[in-house]
Amino acid sequence: MTDERRGNGVPATSPLTVPQSLPAAPLPTLRPSLALLTDRYELTMLAAALADGTAHRHCVFEVFTRRLPAGRRYGVLAGTGRVLEALAAFRFGDAELGFLERHRVVDDRTLDFLRGFRFTGTITGYAEGETFFPGSPVLQVEGTFAEAVLLETLVLSILNHDSAVASAASRMTSAAVDRPVMEMGSRRTHEQAAVAAARAAVVGGFVGTSNLEAGYRYGLETIGTAAHAFTMLHDDEASAFASQVAWHGVGTTLLVDTYDVRRGVERAIEAGGTGLGAVRLDSGDLGAMAIEVRAQLDELGATGTKVVVTSDLDEHAIAGLAAAPVDSYGVGTSLVTGSGAPTCGMVYKLVARSDAAGRMQPVAKASAHKSDRGGRKAAARRLDEDGRALEEVLYTGPDEDVVAWEPRAGGSGDDGGRLRPLHVPLVTDGATDSRWVGAYGVQNAAERHASSRGELPRGARRLSAGDPAIPTVVESLD
Amino acid sequence: MTDERRGNGVPATSPLTVPQSLPAAPLPTLRPSLALLTDRYELTMLAAALADGTAHRHCVFEVFTRRLPAGRRYGVLAGTGRVLEALAAFRFGDAELGFLERHRVVDDRTLDFLRGFRFTGTITGYAEGETFFPGSPVLQVEGTFAEAVLLETLVLSILNHDSAVASAASRMTSAAVDRPVMEMGSRRTHEQAAVAAARAAVVGGFVGTSNLEAGYRYGLETIGTAAHAFTMLHDDEASAFASQVAWHGVGTTLLVDTYDVRRGVERAIEAGGTGLGAVRLDSGDLGAMAIEVRAQLDELGATGTKVVVTSDLDEHAIAGLAAAPVDSYGVGTSLVTGSGAPTCGMVYKLVARSDAAGRMQPVAKASAHKSDRGGRKAAARRLDEDGRALEEVLYTGPDEDVVAWEPRAGGSGDDGGRLRPLHVPLVTDGATDSRWVGAYGVQNAAERHASSRGELPRGARRLSAGDPAIPTVVESLD
């Protein structure tokens, strides 16, 4: 044992290890391996378990949340596709192993294990886009302790972030009813989180994003024309508008509130004619201004020119504009920060593991305030005869019975209602199902979300605070 | 003009462009170029400005916030080093150009410009770690409109995220006084944001992080030993503790609240002896439990064994534990989500540009609710004779006078107090100052922050809501 390893609970030394000489060039900001996007303790637990032999015990970890953010009626699962994409980049190469060795994070036996690491287990989960409730087992990771514990941090980072954004997005698109909502929040969040946020927004029903990288990676529609800087770059608003129309065509959206909105709208129609695509309002009392601008556009004969609004919107502001003559919404800050709930409380918990005799045993933390239910769960949504969700049903019992659970023929439950099973295979013995990754994955998730949200009781879409839209019940298969 | 370009304000088509065939493998999750981490409108403004000739006008953009989050006394600038690192990766390669061409985001002239793009301008700013106030010009980007507008989204993403985290971190380390605070929030935020959050936490005074990638990239101390899963993996708590002590040594931190804390502490000392490094509490009433556990440890003779607490802490909870026998804190969710303020409201505004005759002209948006002051600003902190901050002074006036501004000899202001200039050179004619990047950059920022926070009036460190610790005043050099 080295001194450094002994002291790793509470560092006694300076927080900073500064190289002896200045680097010749800036450090790389991104690296192809995602393996170190991991809490140190995942690796030290692995090391100790490899040393005592428990690392090879068969384990089931479940991802779930104990509660929804205060007042929320449902959550939206997002990021599953990104988890699967990340798995392929979860590799320990020379750079990662060298770091772990240099800092004595783990021992040689563990380095050997990590050098060849590929996840060979099985991942099952709710389809991306599915709504979830307290206790919903949205992801199950099954494999040896060694391979399953390694994924904890990365899986939670992705699901907690993306689901927080998708959950907010869904409320916004609910509030907007059939008006399109566009994502413009890249500048308000970490530059890579912005790409994931754009993706999650589309899962939640947004129709496009300003983020080009999200367009590149996931085939999302990208949008945007000009900012105030473009107007101010020019000698006057008229020449800025003329330039924009010359380049974009008359279908463009002109930002009319740099100086005076009424004059801006006049100049916009002077520049683009009555066939101008849209004007955008980015400040002030959007409801009152939209009414004035709509009337002015109609007076000028620009009856087809749309009104886009984009200033500090959230689901409540969108709902407040329902009666205003607004054609579409652009949302930034509140989307990427989860509209008051910037992360989900999802946890990654060991719920079952084999014992020394190889039998699966349920396990659970038992101390105050955080009692969880041990054992693997099957999950289904119980629907009434009209296909409306009634409750989230979790099945527990002997592990083999839970694994084998499926609804009776025809999908009917005991009460004559219908049971919709919620788990789908994502990774089987290390092989990823490609339906859930890339652009297809996003499309499938957006469709799943629209369908799942449509199935919820009507009250689920209210923005006011309330209980989860459906209760979570546990049924025993014993 | 293509149809797609005309319609880019409000997409009429499906949000999703799905490839005709399934990809053979998951899409890459990260790419070496950061150039597309950019709002589409930055590129379309560039295209229109290249077409009309204004793209080559000399411009100054300033980054500032109009207000601090409600009740906050100061903000902490973080991310500057990451901006400089990102500049080196802001390149348009074949993949990026192909995407922009395929989707007709820009025209051929713009593609030609982007192909060879390197930022050749100048960036000046507050040193990373510096405290800031409403209006503080924390970054100034100077160059042609073309090169400066391109950076807007990426610069704001980085500074808004990292500064939000560092600002929260500083409040937490203030509340902890001289007890160490460690960052453990990776699982509650986007996986790459987690690395930046760990870095920003250290800028704000944290002593270490659980995030291994942050250790790798920035030389930060990494910490962590084991989670509840490790205890539950084993047949009982005693064998889990024995295994951990065998691998880590007795200096390790044992997590004692998986089942029963009192029994957990007993077993911890049985496993590690009275020389055990620390026990960790991760649930329940931490203050009351810390008192009980401390007493129990002392009774058992483990007077040197430390008590680490880690459950849902924020600056208020840390302050509430000031009288409890706690040795260090681990903070997760509230750190990475900015403790209620997950993003800063920093904006990137064109404040001056050359006119057709080549003279620099101040510009500003003038419409309701968002009136900004045009023109480049110099900035200094006015200090009293004891070196205590009195006010943030911004100097405006003719551009050449602002550029030339410096305090009088000896740094004294008109009133006999001292003026500490706040701007430092970061990039000069495209060349980055390496003091601000990599591990050195983080160390310098942490030192700057400690020094800057120490200079603020005593009330600045109160956690209760209040006004900014010092006022921002504007002085004219006319």
mmCIF file of N, CA and C in Angstrom, chain A residues 1 6 15-17 19 27 29 31 36 38-41 44 52 57 82 107 152 157 160 186-189 191 207 210 212-213 217 219 221-222 225 228 232-235 243 247 251 257-258 282 343 346 353 365-367 369-370 440 443, chain B residues 1 6 15-17 19 27 29 31 36 38-41 44 52 57 82 107 152 157 160 186-189 191 207 210 212-213 217 219 221-222 225 228 232-235 243 247 251 257-258 282 343 346 353 365-367 370 440 443:
data_model
loop_
_atom_site.group_PDB
_atom_site.id
_atom_site.type_symbol
_atom_site.label_atom_id
_atom_site.label_comp_id
_atom_site.label_asym_id
_atom_site.label_seq_id
_atom_site.Cartn_x
_atom_site.Cartn_y
_atom_site.Cartn_z
ATOM 1 N N MET A 1 0.848 -1.202 0.000
ATOM 2 C CA MET A 1 0.000 0.000 0.000
ATOM 3 C C MET A 1 0.882 1.249 0.000
ATOM 4 N N ARG A 6 -3.354 5.084 0.743
ATOM 5 C CA ARG A 6 -3.883 5.155 2.109
ATOM 6 C C ARG A 6 -4.684 6.424 2.339
ATOM 7 N N PRO A 15 -4.366 20.358 -3.744
ATOM 8 C CA PRO A 15 -5.283 19.795 -4.728
ATOM 9 C C PRO A 15 -4.653 19.703 -6.113
ATOM 10 N N LEU A 16 -3.573 20.357 -6.345
ATOM 11 C CA LEU A 16 -3.068 20.492 -7.695
ATOM 12 C C LEU A 16 -1.729 19.813 -7.864
ATOM 13 N N THR A 17 -1.634 19.065 -8.932
ATOM 14 C CA THR A 17 -0.361 18.484 -9.297
ATOM 15 C C THR A 17 0.072 19.210 -10.557
ATOM 16 N N PRO A 19 2.615 20.045 -13.558
ATOM 17 C CA PRO A 19 3.778 19.477 -14.221
ATOM 18 C C PRO A 19 5.009 20.358 -14.000
ATOM 19 N N LEU A 27 -3.574 21.545 -23.399
ATOM 20 C CA LEU A 27 -3.943 20.138 -23.270
ATOM 21 C C LEU A 27 -5.126 19.832 -24.170
ATOM 22 N N THR A 29 -8.702 18.877 -25.149
ATOM 23 C CA THR A 29 -9.928 19.070 -24.381
ATOM 24 C C THR A 29 -10.826 17.843 -24.445
ATOM 25 N N ARG A 31 -10.981 13.530 -25.514
ATOM 26 C CA ARG A 31 -10.215 12.348 -25.859
ATOM 27 C C ARG A 31 -11.177 11.256 -26.282
ATOM 28 N N LEU A 36 -12.520 7.281 -18.298
ATOM 29 C CA LEU A 36 -12.197 7.999 -17.055
ATOM 30 C C LEU A 36 -13.288 8.981 -16.632
ATOM 31 N N THR A 38 -15.522 8.759 -14.790
ATOM 32 C CA THR A 38 -15.876 7.753 -13.799
ATOM 33 C C THR A 38 -15.379 8.208 -12.437
ATOM 34 N N ASP A 39 -16.195 7.976 -11.419
ATOM 35 C CA ASP A 39 -15.741 8.257 -10.056
ATOM 36 C C ASP A 39 -14.639 7.284 -9.667
ATOM 37 N N ARG A 40 -13.644 7.814 -8.985
ATOM 38 C CA ARG A 40 -12.515 6.990 -8.578
ATOM 39 C C ARG A 40 -12.965 5.742 -7.821
ATOM 40 N N TYR A 41 -14.034 5.859 -7.015
ATOM 41 C CA TYR A 41 -14.374 4.715 -6.178
ATOM 42 C C TYR A 41 -14.876 3.513 -6.966
ATOM 43 N N THR A 44 -11.669 1.653 -7.384
ATOM 44 C CA THR A 44 -11.081 1.082 -6.166
ATOM 45 C C THR A 44 -11.970 -0.034 -5.615
ATOM 46 N N ASP A 52 -10.422 -9.869 -3.505
ATOM 47 C CA ASP A 52 -11.077 -10.824 -2.590
ATOM 48 C C ASP A 52 -11.960 -11.833 -3.319
ATOM 49 N N ARG A 57 -18.836 -12.094 -8.955
ATOM 50 C CA ARG A 57 -20.226 -12.417 -8.610
ATOM 51 C C ARG A 57 -21.163 -11.800 -9.640
ATOM 52 N N ARG A 82 -27.578 7.395 -25.877
ATOM 53 C CA ARG A 82 -26.217 7.897 -25.625
ATOM 54 C C ARG A 82 -25.441 6.941 -24.720
ATOM 55 N N ASP A 107 -4.215 -1.368 -8.621
ATOM 56 C CA ASP A 107 -3.014 -2.208 -8.657
ATOM 57 C C ASP A 107 -2.868 -2.890 -10.021
ATOM 58 N N GLU A 152 -21.307 2.641 -13.613
ATOM 59 C CA GLU A 152 -22.247 3.427 -12.811
ATOM 60 C C GLU A 152 -22.201 4.929 -13.102
ATOM 61 N N SER A 157 -24.565 9.840 -15.194
ATOM 62 C CA SER A 157 -24.338 11.181 -15.751
ATOM 63 C C SER A 157 -25.247 11.404 -16.952
ATOM 64 N N ASN A 160 -29.221 11.091 -15.925
ATOM 65 C CA ASN A 160 -29.692 12.187 -15.068
ATOM 66 C C ASN A 160 -29.748 13.503 -15.831
ATOM 67 N N SER A 186 -27.853 26.472 -26.191
ATOM 68 C CA SER A 186 -26.459 26.013 -26.141
ATOM 69 C C SER A 186 -25.570 26.900 -25.282
ATOM 70 N N ARG A 187 -25.753 28.183 -25.357
ATOM 71 C CA ARG A 187 -24.845 29.097 -24.654
ATOM 72 C C ARG A 187 -25.075 29.119 -23.146
ATOM 73 N N ARG A 188 -26.102 28.464 -22.684
ATOM 74 C CA ARG A 188 -26.405 28.486 -21.243
ATOM 75 C C ARG A 188 -26.004 27.209 -20.537
ATOM 76 N N THR A 189 -25.301 26.331 -21.220
ATOM 77 C CA THR A 189 -24.892 25.085 -20.581
ATOM 78 C C THR A 189 -23.542 24.658 -21.141
ATOM 79 N N GLU A 191 -20.630 23.091 -23.140
ATOM 80 C CA GLU A 191 -20.659 22.981 -24.605
ATOM 81 C C GLU A 191 -21.016 21.587 -25.109
ATOM 82 N N VAL A 207 -38.928 20.671 -32.181
ATOM 83 C CA VAL A 207 -38.826 20.363 -33.612
ATOM 84 C C VAL A 207 -37.469 20.710 -34.205
ATOM 85 N N SER A 210 -30.754 25.078 -32.417
ATOM 86 C CA SER A 210 -29.751 25.971 -32.991
ATOM 87 C C SER A 210 -28.381 25.311 -33.042
ATOM 88 N N LEU A 212 -25.408 23.180 -34.063
ATOM 89 C CA LEU A 212 -24.975 22.503 -35.281
ATOM 90 C C LEU A 212 -24.427 21.101 -35.006
ATOM 91 N N GLU A 213 -23.706 20.949 -33.916
ATOM 92 C CA GLU A 213 -23.145 19.631 -33.609
ATOM 93 C C GLU A 213 -24.262 18.605 -33.389
ATOM 94 N N ARG A 217 -24.442 15.176 -35.316
ATOM 95 C CA ARG A 217 -24.389 13.848 -34.684
ATOM 96 C C ARG A 217 -25.693 13.068 -34.795
ATOM 97 N N GLY A 219 -28.648 14.121 -36.676
ATOM 98 C CA GLY A 219 -29.557 14.399 -37.783
ATOM 99 C C GLY A 219 -30.716 15.303 -37.418
ATOM 100 N N GLU A 221 -32.879 18.755 -37.117
ATOM 101 C CA GLU A 221 -33.064 19.983 -37.889
ATOM 102 C C GLU A 221 -32.388 21.135 -37.142
ATOM 103 N N THR A 222 -31.581 21.929 -37.830
ATOM 104 C CA THR A 222 -30.978 23.104 -37.184
ATOM 105 C C THR A 222 -31.620 24.383 -37.706
ATOM 106 N N THR A 225 -31.075 32.423 -37.709
ATOM 107 C CA THR A 225 -30.782 33.360 -38.800
ATOM 108 C C THR A 225 -29.793 34.440 -38.361
ATOM 109 N N HIS A 228 -28.725 40.229 -32.573
ATOM 110 C CA HIS A 228 -28.623 41.688 -32.548
ATOM 111 C C HIS A 228 -27.283 42.189 -33.084
ATOM 112 N N MET A 232 -26.268 45.496 -35.405
ATOM 113 C CA MET A 232 -25.375 46.553 -34.930
ATOM 114 C C MET A 232 -24.072 46.627 -35.726
ATOM 115 N N LEU A 233 -23.717 45.523 -36.363
ATOM 116 C CA LEU A 233 -22.529 45.526 -37.219
ATOM 117 C C LEU A 233 -22.706 46.493 -38.384
ATOM 118 N N HIS A 234 -23.955 46.627 -38.812
ATOM 119 C CA HIS A 234 -24.236 47.442 -39.984
ATOM 120 C C HIS A 234 -24.485 48.899 -39.595
ATOM 121 N N ASP A 235 -24.427 49.779 -40.595
ATOM 122 C CA ASP A 235 -24.581 51.199 -40.307
ATOM 123 C C ASP A 235 -25.978 51.505 -39.791
ATOM 124 N N SER A 243 -29.276 43.117 -46.162
ATOM 125 C CA SER A 243 -28.215 42.120 -46.324
ATOM 126 C C SER A 243 -28.723 40.718 -46.000
ATOM 127 N N TRP A 247 -29.107 37.485 -48.604
ATOM 128 C CA TRP A 247 -28.414 36.199 -48.471
ATOM 129 C C TRP A 247 -29.369 35.036 -48.212
ATOM 130 N N GLY A 251 -37.751 34.244 -47.181
ATOM 131 C CA GLY A 251 -38.292 33.317 -46.185
ATOM 132 C C GLY A 251 -37.641 33.443 -44.821
ATOM 133 N N ASP A 257 -36.177 43.721 -32.738
ATOM 134 C CA ASP A 257 -36.208 44.512 -31.499
ATOM 135 C C ASP A 257 -34.850 45.070 -31.082
ATOM 136 N N THR A 258 -33.964 45.298 -32.032
ATOM 137 C CA THR A 258 -32.665 45.866 -31.649
ATOM 138 C C THR A 258 -32.820 47.325 -31.211
ATOM 139 N N ASP A 282 -37.391 39.287 -29.061
ATOM 140 C CA ASP A 282 -36.481 38.677 -28.092
ATOM 141 C C ASP A 282 -36.417 39.466 -26.783
ATOM 142 N N THR A 343 -31.251 18.276 -12.693
ATOM 143 C CA THR A 343 -30.798 16.885 -12.727
ATOM 144 C C THR A 343 -31.920 16.012 -12.192
ATOM 145 N N MET A 346 -31.761 10.098 -10.287
ATOM 146 C CA MET A 346 -31.620 8.669 -10.556
ATOM 147 C C MET A 346 -30.390 8.096 -9.864
ATOM 148 N N ARG A 353 -27.472 -10.075 -6.295
ATOM 149 C CA ARG A 353 -26.149 -10.606 -6.649
ATOM 150 C C ARG A 353 -26.115 -12.075 -6.254
ATOM 151 N N LYS A 365 -29.967 -1.506 0.632
ATOM 152 C CA LYS A 365 -29.513 -0.655 1.723
ATOM 153 C C LYS A 365 -30.666 -0.541 2.699
ATOM 154 N N ALA A 366 -30.348 -0.530 3.990
ATOM 155 C CA ALA A 366 -31.438 -0.622 4.956
ATOM 156 C C ALA A 366 -31.422 0.493 5.979
ATOM 157 N N SER A 367 -30.538 1.476 5.841
ATOM 158 C CA SER A 367 -30.458 2.477 6.905
ATOM 159 C C SER A 367 -31.515 3.565 6.724
ATOM 160 N N HIS A 369 -33.955 6.629 6.118
ATOM 161 C CA HIS A 369 -34.259 7.615 5.084
ATOM 162 C C HIS A 369 -34.051 7.142 3.651
ATOM 163 N N LYS A 370 -33.387 6.036 3.440
ATOM 164 C CA LYS A 370 -33.102 5.647 2.062
ATOM 165 C C LYS A 370 -33.368 4.165 1.857
ATOM 166 N N TYR A 440 -31.575 7.248 -35.653
ATOM 167 C CA TYR A 440 -32.735 6.385 -35.469
ATOM 168 C C TYR A 440 -33.195 6.359 -34.020
ATOM 169 N N GLN A 443 -35.177 9.395 -33.190
ATOM 170 C CA GLN A 443 -36.514 9.356 -33.790
ATOM 171 C C GLN A 443 -37.423 8.375 -33.033
ATOM 172 N N MET B 1 -30.545 30.733 -53.586
ATOM 173 C CA MET B 1 -31.168 30.392 -52.299
ATOM 174 C C MET B 1 -31.914 29.072 -52.414
ATOM 175 N N ARG B 6 -34.214 29.148 -47.073
ATOM 176 C CA ARG B 6 -35.325 30.076 -46.876
ATOM 177 C C ARG B 6 -36.108 29.762 -45.620
ATOM 178 N N PRO B 15 -38.485 17.038 -37.603
ATOM 179 C CA PRO B 15 -37.260 17.414 -36.905
ATOM 180 C C PRO B 15 -36.117 16.456 -37.181
ATOM 181 N N LEU B 16 -36.417 15.324 -37.732
ATOM 182 C CA LEU B 16 -35.397 14.282 -37.810
ATOM 183 C C LEU B 16 -35.037 13.957 -39.240
ATOM 184 N N THR B 17 -33.752 13.868 -39.485
ATOM 185 C CA THR B 17 -33.273 13.411 -40.766
ATOM 186 C C THR B 17 -32.638 12.057 -40.501
ATOM 187 N N PRO B 19 -30.831 8.629 -41.587
ATOM 188 C CA PRO B 19 -30.078 8.074 -42.711
ATOM 189 C C PRO B 19 -30.854 6.942 -43.357
ATOM 190 N N LEU B 27 -22.692 5.898 -33.658
ATOM 191 C CA LEU B 27 -22.019 7.120 -34.088
ATOM 192 C C LEU B 27 -20.958 7.511 -33.076
ATOM 193 N N THR B 29 -19.255 9.565 -30.352
ATOM 194 C CA THR B 29 -19.862 10.479 -29.396
ATOM 195 C C THR B 29 -19.052 11.756 -29.244
ATOM 196 N N ARG B 31 -15.845 14.214 -31.075
ATOM 197 C CA ARG B 31 -15.005 14.419 -32.245
ATOM 198 C C ARG B 31 -13.953 15.459 -31.890
ATOM 199 N N LEU B 36 -18.368 22.897 -34.401
ATOM 200 C CA LEU B 36 -19.827 22.862 -34.569
ATOM 201 C C LEU B 36 -20.583 22.994 -33.241
ATOM 202 N N THR B 38 -21.759 25.268 -31.856
ATOM 203 C CA THR B 38 -22.008 26.640 -32.273
ATOM 204 C C THR B 38 -23.449 26.757 -32.739
ATOM 205 N N ASP B 39 -24.083 27.868 -32.378
ATOM 206 C CA ASP B 39 -25.430 28.122 -32.896
ATOM 207 C C ASP B 39 -25.363 28.389 -34.394
ATOM 208 N N ARG B 40 -26.328 27.837 -35.103
ATOM 209 C CA ARG B 40 -26.354 28.011 -36.555
ATOM 210 C C ARG B 40 -26.276 29.475 -36.964
ATOM 211 N N TYR B 41 -26.896 30.364 -36.173
ATOM 212 C CA TYR B 41 -26.948 31.753 -36.648
ATOM 213 C C TYR B 41 -25.600 32.430 -36.670
ATOM 214 N N THR B 44 -24.609 31.788 -40.200
ATOM 215 C CA THR B 44 -25.390 32.475 -41.238
ATOM 216 C C THR B 44 -25.158 33.984 -41.169
ATOM 217 N N ASP B 52 -21.850 40.902 -47.860
ATOM 218 C CA ASP B 52 -22.047 42.362 -47.989
ATOM 219 C C ASP B 52 -20.792 43.153 -47.608
ATOM 220 N N ARG B 57 -15.134 44.123 -40.814
ATOM 221 C CA ARG B 57 -15.088 45.255 -39.885
ATOM 222 C C ARG B 57 -14.447 44.807 -38.578
ATOM 223 N N ARG B 82 -10.330 27.001 -20.158
ATOM 224 C CA ARG B 82 -10.981 26.076 -21.094
ATOM 225 C C ARG B 82 -11.326 26.758 -22.418
ATOM 226 N N ASP B 107 -22.807 29.240 -47.740
ATOM 227 C CA ASP B 107 -22.466 29.151 -49.161
ATOM 228 C C ASP B 107 -20.975 28.852 -49.355
ATOM 229 N N GLU B 152 -18.806 33.081 -30.342
ATOM 230 C CA GLU B 152 -19.793 33.462 -29.324
ATOM 231 C C GLU B 152 -20.363 32.270 -28.550
ATOM 232 N N SER B 157 -20.951 29.138 -23.645
ATOM 233 C CA SER B 157 -21.221 27.823 -23.048
ATOM 234 C C SER B 157 -20.222 27.552 -21.925
ATOM 235 N N ASN B 160 -20.467 30.400 -18.968
ATOM 236 C CA ASN B 160 -21.713 30.333 -18.201
ATOM 237 C C ASN B 160 -21.773 29.090 -17.325
ATOM 238 N N SER B 186 -20.211 14.058 -10.226
ATOM 239 C CA SER B 186 -20.175 13.650 -11.650
ATOM 240 C C SER B 186 -21.474 13.012 -12.123
ATOM 241 N N ARG B 187 -22.074 12.190 -11.301
ATOM 242 C CA ARG B 187 -23.253 11.440 -11.745
ATOM 243 C C ARG B 187 -24.503 12.301 -11.849
ATOM 244 N N ARG B 188 -24.418 13.535 -11.414
ATOM 245 C CA ARG B 188 -25.603 14.404 -11.450
ATOM 246 C C ARG B 188 -25.571 15.417 -12.572
ATOM 247 N N THR B 189 -24.592 15.291 -13.462
ATOM 248 C CA THR B 189 -24.513 16.248 -14.562
ATOM 249 C C THR B 189 -23.969 15.538 -15.790
ATOM 250 N N GLU B 191 -21.797 14.038 -18.623
ATOM 251 C CA GLU B 191 -20.513 13.389 -18.350
ATOM 252 C C GLU B 191 -19.310 14.273 -18.654
ATOM 253 N N VAL B 207 -10.815 20.875 -2.651
ATOM 254 C CA VAL B 207 -9.464 20.304 -2.596
ATOM 255 C C VAL B 207 -9.304 19.043 -3.438
ATOM 256 N N SER B 210 -13.916 13.408 -7.221
ATOM 257 C CA SER B 210 -14.032 11.978 -7.497
ATOM 258 C C SER B 210 -13.793 11.663 -8.971
ATOM 259 N N LEU B 212 -12.148 11.008 -12.326
ATOM 260 C CA LEU B 212 -10.806 10.628 -12.779
ATOM 261 C C LEU B 212 -10.355 11.421 -14.006
ATOM 262 N N GLU B 213 -11.266 11.689 -14.910
ATOM 263 C CA GLU B 213 -10.884 12.443 -16.108
ATOM 264 C C GLU B 213 -10.398 13.854 -15.733
ATOM 265 N N ARG B 217 -6.929 15.304 -16.919
ATOM 266 C CA ARG B 217 -6.766 16.492 -17.768
ATOM 267 C C ARG B 217 -6.111 17.664 -17.048
ATOM 268 N N GLY B 219 -4.755 17.580 -13.654
ATOM 269 C CA GLY B 219 -3.858 17.323 -12.532
ATOM 270 C C GLY B 219 -4.513 17.508 -11.178
ATOM 271 N N GLU B 221 -6.362 16.468 -7.670
ATOM 272 C CA GLU B 221 -6.352 15.338 -6.738
ATOM 273 C C GLU B 221 -7.670 14.581 -6.880
ATOM 274 N N THR B 222 -7.600 13.254 -7.007
ATOM 275 C CA THR B 222 -8.843 12.469 -7.057
ATOM 276 C C THR B 222 -9.016 11.682 -5.768
ATOM 277 N N THR B 225 -13.371 5.937 -2.176
ATOM 278 C CA THR B 225 -12.995 4.599 -1.720
ATOM 279 C C THR B 225 -14.049 3.557 -2.090
ATOM 280 N N HIS B 228 -22.097 1.946 -1.254
ATOM 281 C CA HIS B 228 -22.915 0.922 -0.601
ATOM 282 C C HIS B 228 -22.890 -0.395 -1.363
ATOM 283 N N MET B 232 -22.809 -4.364 -0.070
ATOM 284 C CA MET B 232 -23.880 -5.318 -0.383
ATOM 285 C C MET B 232 -23.397 -6.457 -1.270
ATOM 286 N N LEU B 233 -22.315 -6.215 -1.999
ATOM 287 C CA LEU B 233 -21.726 -7.285 -2.811
ATOM 288 C C LEU B 233 -21.245 -8.431 -1.924
ATOM 289 N N HIS B 234 -20.811 -8.062 -0.744
ATOM 290 C CA HIS B 234 -20.230 -9.064 0.156
ATOM 291 C C HIS B 234 -21.307 -9.716 1.017
ATOM 292 N N ASP B 235 -20.944 -10.853 1.622
ATOM 293 C CA ASP B 235 -21.923 -11.589 2.404
ATOM 294 C C ASP B 235 -22.361 -10.796 3.628
ATOM 295 N N SER B 243 -12.169 -6.542 3.462
ATOM 296 C CA SER B 243 -11.625 -6.513 2.105
ATOM 297 C C SER B 243 -11.102 -5.124 1.759
ATOM 298 N N TRP B 247 -7.142 -4.022 0.978
ATOM 299 C CA TRP B 247 -6.653 -3.466 -0.285
ATOM 300 C C TRP B 247 -6.143 -2.030 -0.127
ATOM 301 N N GLY B 251 -5.612 3.501 6.254
ATOM 302 C CA GLY B 251 -5.885 4.925 6.040
ATOM 303 C C GLY B 251 -7.180 5.177 5.289
ATOM 304 N N ASP B 257 -22.949 3.475 6.772
ATOM 305 C CA ASP B 257 -24.406 3.585 6.935
ATOM 306 C C ASP B 257 -25.205 2.687 5.997
ATOM 307 N N THR B 258 -24.636 1.586 5.575
ATOM 308 C CA THR B 258 -25.411 0.699 4.691
ATOM 309 C C THR B 258 -26.542 0.018 5.474
ATOM 310 N N ASP B 282 -23.535 8.995 4.798
ATOM 311 C CA ASP B 282 -24.126 9.422 3.530
ATOM 312 C C ASP B 282 -25.644 9.493 3.601
ATOM 313 N N THR B 343 -26.776 28.234 -14.304
ATOM 314 C CA THR B 343 -26.065 28.919 -15.382
ATOM 315 C C THR B 343 -25.921 30.377 -15.001
ATOM 316 N N MET B 346 -24.374 35.277 -18.482
ATOM 317 C CA MET B 346 -23.403 36.033 -19.282
ATOM 318 C C MET B 346 -23.820 36.117 -20.737
ATOM 319 N N ARG B 353 -17.436 48.696 -33.100
ATOM 320 C CA ARG B 353 -17.007 48.176 -34.411
ATOM 321 C C ARG B 353 -16.557 49.361 -35.247
ATOM 322 N N LYS B 365 -27.554 47.718 -28.117
ATOM 323 C CA LYS B 365 -28.972 47.451 -28.280
ATOM 324 C C LYS B 365 -29.723 48.488 -27.455
ATOM 325 N N ALA B 366 -30.848 48.937 -27.973
ATOM 326 C CA ALA B 366 -31.489 50.077 -27.327
ATOM 327 C C ALA B 366 -32.944 49.846 -26.985
ATOM 328 N N SER B 367 -33.446 48.648 -27.195
ATOM 329 C CA SER B 367 -34.879 48.470 -26.978
ATOM 330 C C SER B 367 -35.192 48.213 -25.503
ATOM 331 N N LYS B 370 -33.528 45.867 -22.020
ATOM 332 C CA LYS B 370 -32.199 45.280 -22.164
ATOM 333 C C LYS B 370 -31.203 46.326 -22.650
ATOM 334 N N TYR B 440 -1.614 24.323 -14.874
ATOM 335 C CA TYR B 440 -1.164 25.626 -14.383
ATOM 336 C C TYR B 440 -2.313 26.620 -14.312
ATOM 337 N N GLN B 443 -4.390 26.033 -11.265
ATOM 338 C CA GLN B 443 -3.714 26.468 -10.044
ATOM 339 C C GLN B 443 -3.721 27.995 -9.928
#
